[in-house]
Amino acid sequence: MELAIEQAKLAQKNNEVPIGAVIVSGSNIISSAHNTSNDPTAHAEMLAIRQACKLLSTPTLYDTDMYVTLEPCPMCAQAISFARVKRLYFGAYNPKGGGIENGAKILQFCSHIPEVYGGILETECSFLLKGFFEKLRDFTNCH
């Protein structure tokens, strides 16, 4: 999860929502990514899945684990299922936009359901997001 947090911090440096994702197989890092702008599908999870599939030349990521700093949204939850990620670890829960434990709970409708572990380094992951949005609100209120 520490590597996903590092990716989130890279996003934050670029004034992007600080969410990071890493895909590993055993002890090997397969891909890592963070949110980017100008594309509503460019979530950290989607980018990490695309990179991993390209690197491995396969549409499925059997025997991989994904670490992401925020509970995936419904779009990302469905992509994680389609990619056949074995285990999903996420940091902060996402009561408003989540798709795993909150919101649409997409995985209950999927043919492949990864093992899911939430709340990993939740405090650190939440702190990044809360700080980002507080600064954004302060900036918006000043202009």
mmCIF file of N, CA, C and O in Angstrom, residues 79-131:
data_model
loop_
_atom_site.group_PDB
_atom_site.id
_atom_site.type_symbol
_atom_site.label_atom_id
_atom_site.label_comp_id
_atom_site.label_asym_id
_atom_site.label_seq_id
_atom_site.Cartn_x
_atom_site.Cartn_y
_atom_site.Cartn_z
ATOM 1 N N ALA A 79 -14.079 -3.237 -13.831
ATOM 2 C CA ALA A 79 -12.837 -3.520 -14.564
ATOM 3 C C ALA A 79 -11.952 -4.494 -13.787
ATOM 4 O O ALA A 79 -11.327 -5.382 -14.383
ATOM 5 N N ILE A 80 -11.905 -4.353 -12.470
ATOM 6 C CA ILE A 80 -11.121 -5.267 -11.636
ATOM 7 C C ILE A 80 -11.672 -6.687 -11.778
ATOM 8 O O ILE A 80 -10.922 -7.658 -11.887
ATOM 9 N N SER A 81 -12.987 -6.820 -11.809
ATOM 10 C CA SER A 81 -13.603 -8.124 -12.016
ATOM 11 C C SER A 81 -13.291 -8.674 -13.411
ATOM 12 O O SER A 81 -12.887 -9.824 -13.553
ATOM 13 N N PHE A 82 -13.467 -7.849 -14.433
ATOM 14 C CA PHE A 82 -13.175 -8.284 -15.804
ATOM 15 C C PHE A 82 -11.726 -8.725 -15.954
ATOM 16 O O PHE A 82 -11.429 -9.669 -16.682
ATOM 17 N N ALA A 83 -10.814 -8.036 -15.274
ATOM 18 C CA ALA A 83 -9.391 -8.359 -15.372
ATOM 19 C C ALA A 83 -9.024 -9.597 -14.548
ATOM 20 O O ALA A 83 -7.920 -10.114 -14.668
ATOM 21 N N ARG A 84 -9.936 -10.051 -13.727
ATOM 22 C CA ARG A 84 -9.731 -11.245 -12.904
ATOM 23 C C ARG A 84 -8.608 -11.065 -11.872
ATOM 24 O O ARG A 84 -7.841 -11.986 -11.600
ATOM 25 N N VAL A 85 -8.529 -9.852 -11.307
ATOM 26 C CA VAL A 85 -7.569 -9.605 -10.229
ATOM 27 C C VAL A 85 -7.932 -10.537 -9.069
ATOM 28 O O VAL A 85 -9.113 -10.686 -8.734
ATOM 29 N N LYS A 86 -6.928 -11.174 -8.487
ATOM 30 C CA LYS A 86 -7.193 -12.161 -7.438
ATOM 31 C C LYS A 86 -7.588 -11.522 -6.105
ATOM 32 O O LYS A 86 -8.544 -11.948 -5.467
ATOM 33 N N ARG A 87 -6.816 -10.501 -5.683
ATOM 34 C CA ARG A 87 -7.090 -9.844 -4.413
ATOM 35 C C ARG A 87 -7.028 -8.337 -4.588
ATOM 36 O O ARG A 87 -6.161 -7.822 -5.288
ATOM 37 N N LEU A 88 -7.954 -7.647 -3.915
ATOM 38 C CA LEU A 88 -8.008 -6.197 -3.929
ATOM 39 C C LEU A 88 -7.838 -5.691 -2.505
ATOM 40 O O LEU A 88 -8.568 -6.108 -1.602
ATOM 41 N N TYR A 89 -6.862 -4.809 -2.333
ATOM 42 C CA TYR A 89 -6.625 -4.150 -1.053
ATOM 43 C C TYR A 89 -6.853 -2.664 -1.271
ATOM 44 O O TYR A 89 -6.260 -2.085 -2.179
ATOM 45 N N PHE A 90 -7.712 -2.043 -0.466
ATOM 46 C CA PHE A 90 -7.890 -0.605 -0.618
ATOM 47 C C PHE A 90 -7.755 0.080 0.729
ATOM 48 O O PHE A 90 -7.952 -0.533 1.785
ATOM 49 N N GLY A 91 -7.428 1.367 0.670
ATOM 50 C CA GLY A 91 -7.193 2.147 1.871
ATOM 51 C C GLY A 91 -8.458 2.751 2.435
ATOM 52 O O GLY A 91 -9.148 2.149 3.257
ATOM 53 N N ALA A 92 -8.779 3.948 1.982
ATOM 54 C CA ALA A 92 -9.932 4.685 2.503
ATOM 55 C C ALA A 92 -11.228 4.149 1.901
ATOM 56 O O ALA A 92 -11.279 3.769 0.732
ATOM 57 N N TYR A 93 -12.261 4.140 2.729
ATOM 58 C CA TYR A 93 -13.599 3.786 2.235
ATOM 59 C C TYR A 93 -14.172 5.012 1.523
ATOM 60 O O TYR A 93 -13.812 6.145 1.820
ATOM 61 N N ASN A 94 -15.055 4.765 0.557
ATOM 62 C CA ASN A 94 -15.619 5.837 -0.261
ATOM 63 C C ASN A 94 -17.147 5.796 -0.156
ATOM 64 O O ASN A 94 -17.823 5.237 -1.029
ATOM 65 N N PRO A 95 -17.697 6.388 0.907
ATOM 66 C CA PRO A 95 -19.149 6.317 1.110
ATOM 67 C C PRO A 95 -19.971 6.930 -0.022
ATOM 68 O O PRO A 95 -21.066 6.465 -0.307
ATOM 69 N N LYS A 96 -19.456 7.956 -0.679
ATOM 70 C CA LYS A 96 -20.220 8.634 -1.738
ATOM 71 C C LYS A 96 -20.063 7.987 -3.100
ATOM 72 O O LYS A 96 -21.018 7.889 -3.858
ATOM 73 N N GLY A 97 -18.865 7.561 -3.442
ATOM 74 C CA GLY A 97 -18.636 7.076 -4.805
ATOM 75 C C GLY A 97 -18.092 5.675 -4.915
ATOM 76 O O GLY A 97 -17.699 5.241 -5.985
ATOM 77 N N GLY A 98 -18.070 4.951 -3.809
ATOM 78 C CA GLY A 98 -17.513 3.604 -3.839
ATOM 79 C C GLY A 98 -18.384 2.619 -4.593
ATOM 80 O O GLY A 98 -19.577 2.839 -4.788
ATOM 81 N N GLY A 99 -17.771 1.538 -5.013
ATOM 82 C CA GLY A 99 -18.503 0.517 -5.745
ATOM 83 C C GLY A 99 -18.266 -0.882 -5.208
ATOM 84 O O GLY A 99 -18.696 -1.863 -5.804
ATOM 85 N N ILE A 100 -17.582 -0.986 -4.056
ATOM 86 C CA ILE A 100 -17.261 -2.291 -3.481
ATOM 87 C C ILE A 100 -18.064 -2.511 -2.200
ATOM 88 O O ILE A 100 -18.954 -3.341 -2.160
ATOM 89 N N GLU A 101 -17.749 -1.752 -1.176
ATOM 90 C CA GLU A 101 -18.426 -1.843 0.119
ATOM 91 C C GLU A 101 -19.578 -0.846 0.225
ATOM 92 O O GLU A 101 -20.461 -1.003 1.057
ATOM 93 N N ASN A 102 -19.514 0.198 -0.562
ATOM 94 C CA ASN A 102 -20.515 1.270 -0.550
ATOM 95 C C ASN A 102 -21.153 1.396 -1.930
ATOM 96 O O ASN A 102 -20.718 0.767 -2.885
ATOM 97 N N GLY A 103 -22.172 2.223 -2.017
ATOM 98 C CA GLY A 103 -22.778 2.525 -3.318
ATOM 99 C C GLY A 103 -23.336 1.307 -4.016
ATOM 100 O O GLY A 103 -24.082 0.514 -3.436
ATOM 101 N N ALA A 104 -22.950 1.148 -5.267
ATOM 102 C CA ALA A 104 -23.523 0.116 -6.129
ATOM 103 C C ALA A 104 -23.135 -1.313 -5.747
ATOM 104 O O ALA A 104 -23.797 -2.259 -6.146
ATOM 105 N N LYS A 105 -22.056 -1.475 -5.012
ATOM 106 C CA LYS A 105 -21.581 -2.813 -4.613
ATOM 107 C C LYS A 105 -21.548 -3.753 -5.813
ATOM 108 O O LYS A 105 -22.135 -4.840 -5.818
ATOM 109 N N ILE A 106 -20.848 -3.300 -6.835
ATOM 110 C CA ILE A 106 -20.797 -3.963 -8.140
ATOM 111 C C ILE A 106 -20.401 -5.435 -8.076
ATOM 112 O O ILE A 106 -20.929 -6.259 -8.824
ATOM 113 N N LEU A 107 -19.479 -5.780 -7.202
ATOM 114 C CA LEU A 107 -18.957 -7.151 -7.212
ATOM 115 C C LEU A 107 -20.021 -8.206 -6.940
ATOM 116 O O LEU A 107 -19.868 -9.344 -7.374
ATOM 117 N N GLN A 108 -21.115 -7.831 -6.280
ATOM 118 C CA GLN A 108 -22.165 -8.820 -6.020
ATOM 119 C C GLN A 108 -22.836 -9.291 -7.311
ATOM 120 O O GLN A 108 -23.518 -10.308 -7.314
ATOM 121 N N PHE A 109 -22.629 -8.556 -8.407
ATOM 122 C CA PHE A 109 -23.243 -8.909 -9.686
ATOM 123 C C PHE A 109 -22.240 -9.472 -10.691
ATOM 124 O O PHE A 109 -22.590 -9.714 -11.843
ATOM 125 N N CYS A 110 -20.997 -9.642 -10.291
ATOM 126 C CA CYS A 110 -19.935 -10.056 -11.215
ATOM 127 C C CYS A 110 -19.706 -11.560 -11.179
ATOM 128 O O CYS A 110 -19.929 -12.213 -10.159
ATOM 129 N N SER A 111 -19.216 -12.084 -12.295
ATOM 130 C CA SER A 111 -18.901 -13.510 -12.335
ATOM 131 C C SER A 111 -17.584 -13.798 -11.627
ATOM 132 O O SER A 111 -17.402 -14.878 -11.077
ATOM 133 N N HIS A 112 -16.651 -12.844 -11.639
ATOM 134 C CA HIS A 112 -15.399 -13.008 -10.893
ATOM 135 C C HIS A 112 -15.394 -12.016 -9.737
ATOM 136 O O HIS A 112 -15.540 -10.813 -9.946
ATOM 137 N N ILE A 113 -15.224 -12.530 -8.546
ATOM 138 C CA ILE A 113 -15.181 -11.673 -7.364
ATOM 139 C C ILE A 113 -13.831 -11.863 -6.683
ATOM 140 O O ILE A 113 -13.539 -12.952 -6.185
ATOM 141 N N PRO A 114 -13.009 -10.813 -6.681
ATOM 142 C CA PRO A 114 -11.717 -10.936 -5.996
ATOM 143 C C PRO A 114 -11.910 -10.952 -4.477
ATOM 144 O O PRO A 114 -12.954 -10.543 -3.964
ATOM 145 N N GLU A 115 -10.903 -11.448 -3.779
ATOM 146 C CA GLU A 115 -10.890 -11.278 -2.332
ATOM 147 C C GLU A 115 -10.713 -9.779 -2.094
ATOM 148 O O GLU A 115 -9.930 -9.137 -2.777
ATOM 149 N N VAL A 116 -11.441 -9.220 -1.136
ATOM 150 C CA VAL A 116 -11.396 -7.771 -0.885
ATOM 151 C C VAL A 116 -11.027 -7.510 0.562
ATOM 152 O O VAL A 116 -11.624 -8.099 1.472
ATOM 153 N N TYR A 117 -10.065 -6.613 0.743
ATOM 154 C CA TYR A 117 -9.624 -6.198 2.067
ATOM 155 C C TYR A 117 -9.586 -4.677 2.097
ATOM 156 O O TYR A 117 -8.787 -4.060 1.400
ATOM 157 N N GLY A 118 -10.468 -4.064 2.866
ATOM 158 C CA GLY A 118 -10.544 -2.615 2.943
ATOM 159 C C GLY A 118 -9.959 -2.073 4.225
ATOM 160 O O GLY A 118 -9.753 -2.799 5.194
ATOM 161 N N GLY A 119 -9.673 -0.775 4.223
ATOM 162 C CA GLY A 119 -9.177 -0.101 5.407
ATOM 163 C C GLY A 119 -7.684 -0.250 5.639
ATOM 164 O O GLY A 119 -7.199 0.037 6.726
ATOM 165 N N ILE A 120 -6.933 -0.648 4.624
ATOM 166 C CA ILE A 120 -5.483 -0.807 4.742
ATOM 167 C C ILE A 120 -4.834 0.577 4.736
ATOM 168 O O ILE A 120 -5.006 1.329 3.781
ATOM 169 N N LEU A 121 -4.131 0.920 5.800
ATOM 170 C CA LEU A 121 -3.537 2.262 5.963
ATOM 171 C C LEU A 121 -4.582 3.351 5.691
ATOM 172 O O LEU A 121 -4.311 4.356 5.043
ATOM 173 N N GLU A 122 -5.770 3.106 6.196
ATOM 174 C CA GLU A 122 -6.907 3.988 5.941
ATOM 175 C C GLU A 122 -6.643 5.433 6.369
ATOM 176 O O GLU A 122 -7.002 6.374 5.651
ATOM 177 N N THR A 123 -6.017 5.627 7.512
ATOM 178 C CA THR A 123 -5.772 6.980 8.010
ATOM 179 C C THR A 123 -4.894 7.773 7.051
ATOM 180 O O THR A 123 -5.215 8.916 6.709
ATOM 181 N N GLU A 124 -3.802 7.168 6.592
ATOM 182 C CA GLU A 124 -2.906 7.852 5.659
ATOM 183 C C GLU A 124 -3.590 8.161 4.332
ATOM 184 O O GLU A 124 -3.440 9.248 3.779
ATOM 185 N N CYS A 125 -4.337 7.197 3.829
ATOM 186 C CA CYS A 125 -5.035 7.388 2.554
ATOM 187 C C CYS A 125 -6.108 8.470 2.676
ATOM 188 O O CYS A 125 -6.236 9.326 1.791
ATOM 189 N N SER A 126 -6.859 8.450 3.761
ATOM 190 C CA SER A 126 -7.901 9.456 3.981
ATOM 191 C C SER A 126 -7.305 10.843 4.137
ATOM 192 O O SER A 126 -7.854 11.825 3.626
ATOM 193 N N PHE A 127 -6.191 10.940 4.844
ATOM 194 C CA PHE A 127 -5.535 12.219 5.082
ATOM 195 C C PHE A 127 -5.164 12.899 3.761
ATOM 196 O O PHE A 127 -5.385 14.100 3.586
ATOM 197 N N LEU A 128 -4.613 12.136 2.823
ATOM 198 C CA LEU A 128 -4.258 12.693 1.512
ATOM 199 C C LEU A 128 -5.476 13.271 0.807
ATOM 200 O O LEU A 128 -5.437 14.385 0.280
ATOM 201 N N LEU A 129 -6.547 12.514 0.781
ATOM 202 C CA LEU A 129 -7.755 12.957 0.087
ATOM 203 C C LEU A 129 -8.398 14.154 0.768
ATOM 204 O O LEU A 129 -8.757 15.128 0.109
ATOM 205 N N LYS A 130 -8.520 14.097 2.088
ATOM 206 C CA LYS A 130 -9.141 15.205 2.815
ATOM 207 C C LYS A 130 -8.340 16.492 2.634
ATOM 208 O O LYS A 130 -8.913 17.564 2.415
ATOM 209 N N GLY A 131 -7.020 16.388 2.723
ATOM 210 C CA GLY A 131 -6.169 17.566 2.539
ATOM 211 C C GLY A 131 -6.310 18.160 1.149
ATOM 212 O O GLY A 131 -6.395 19.382 0.983
#
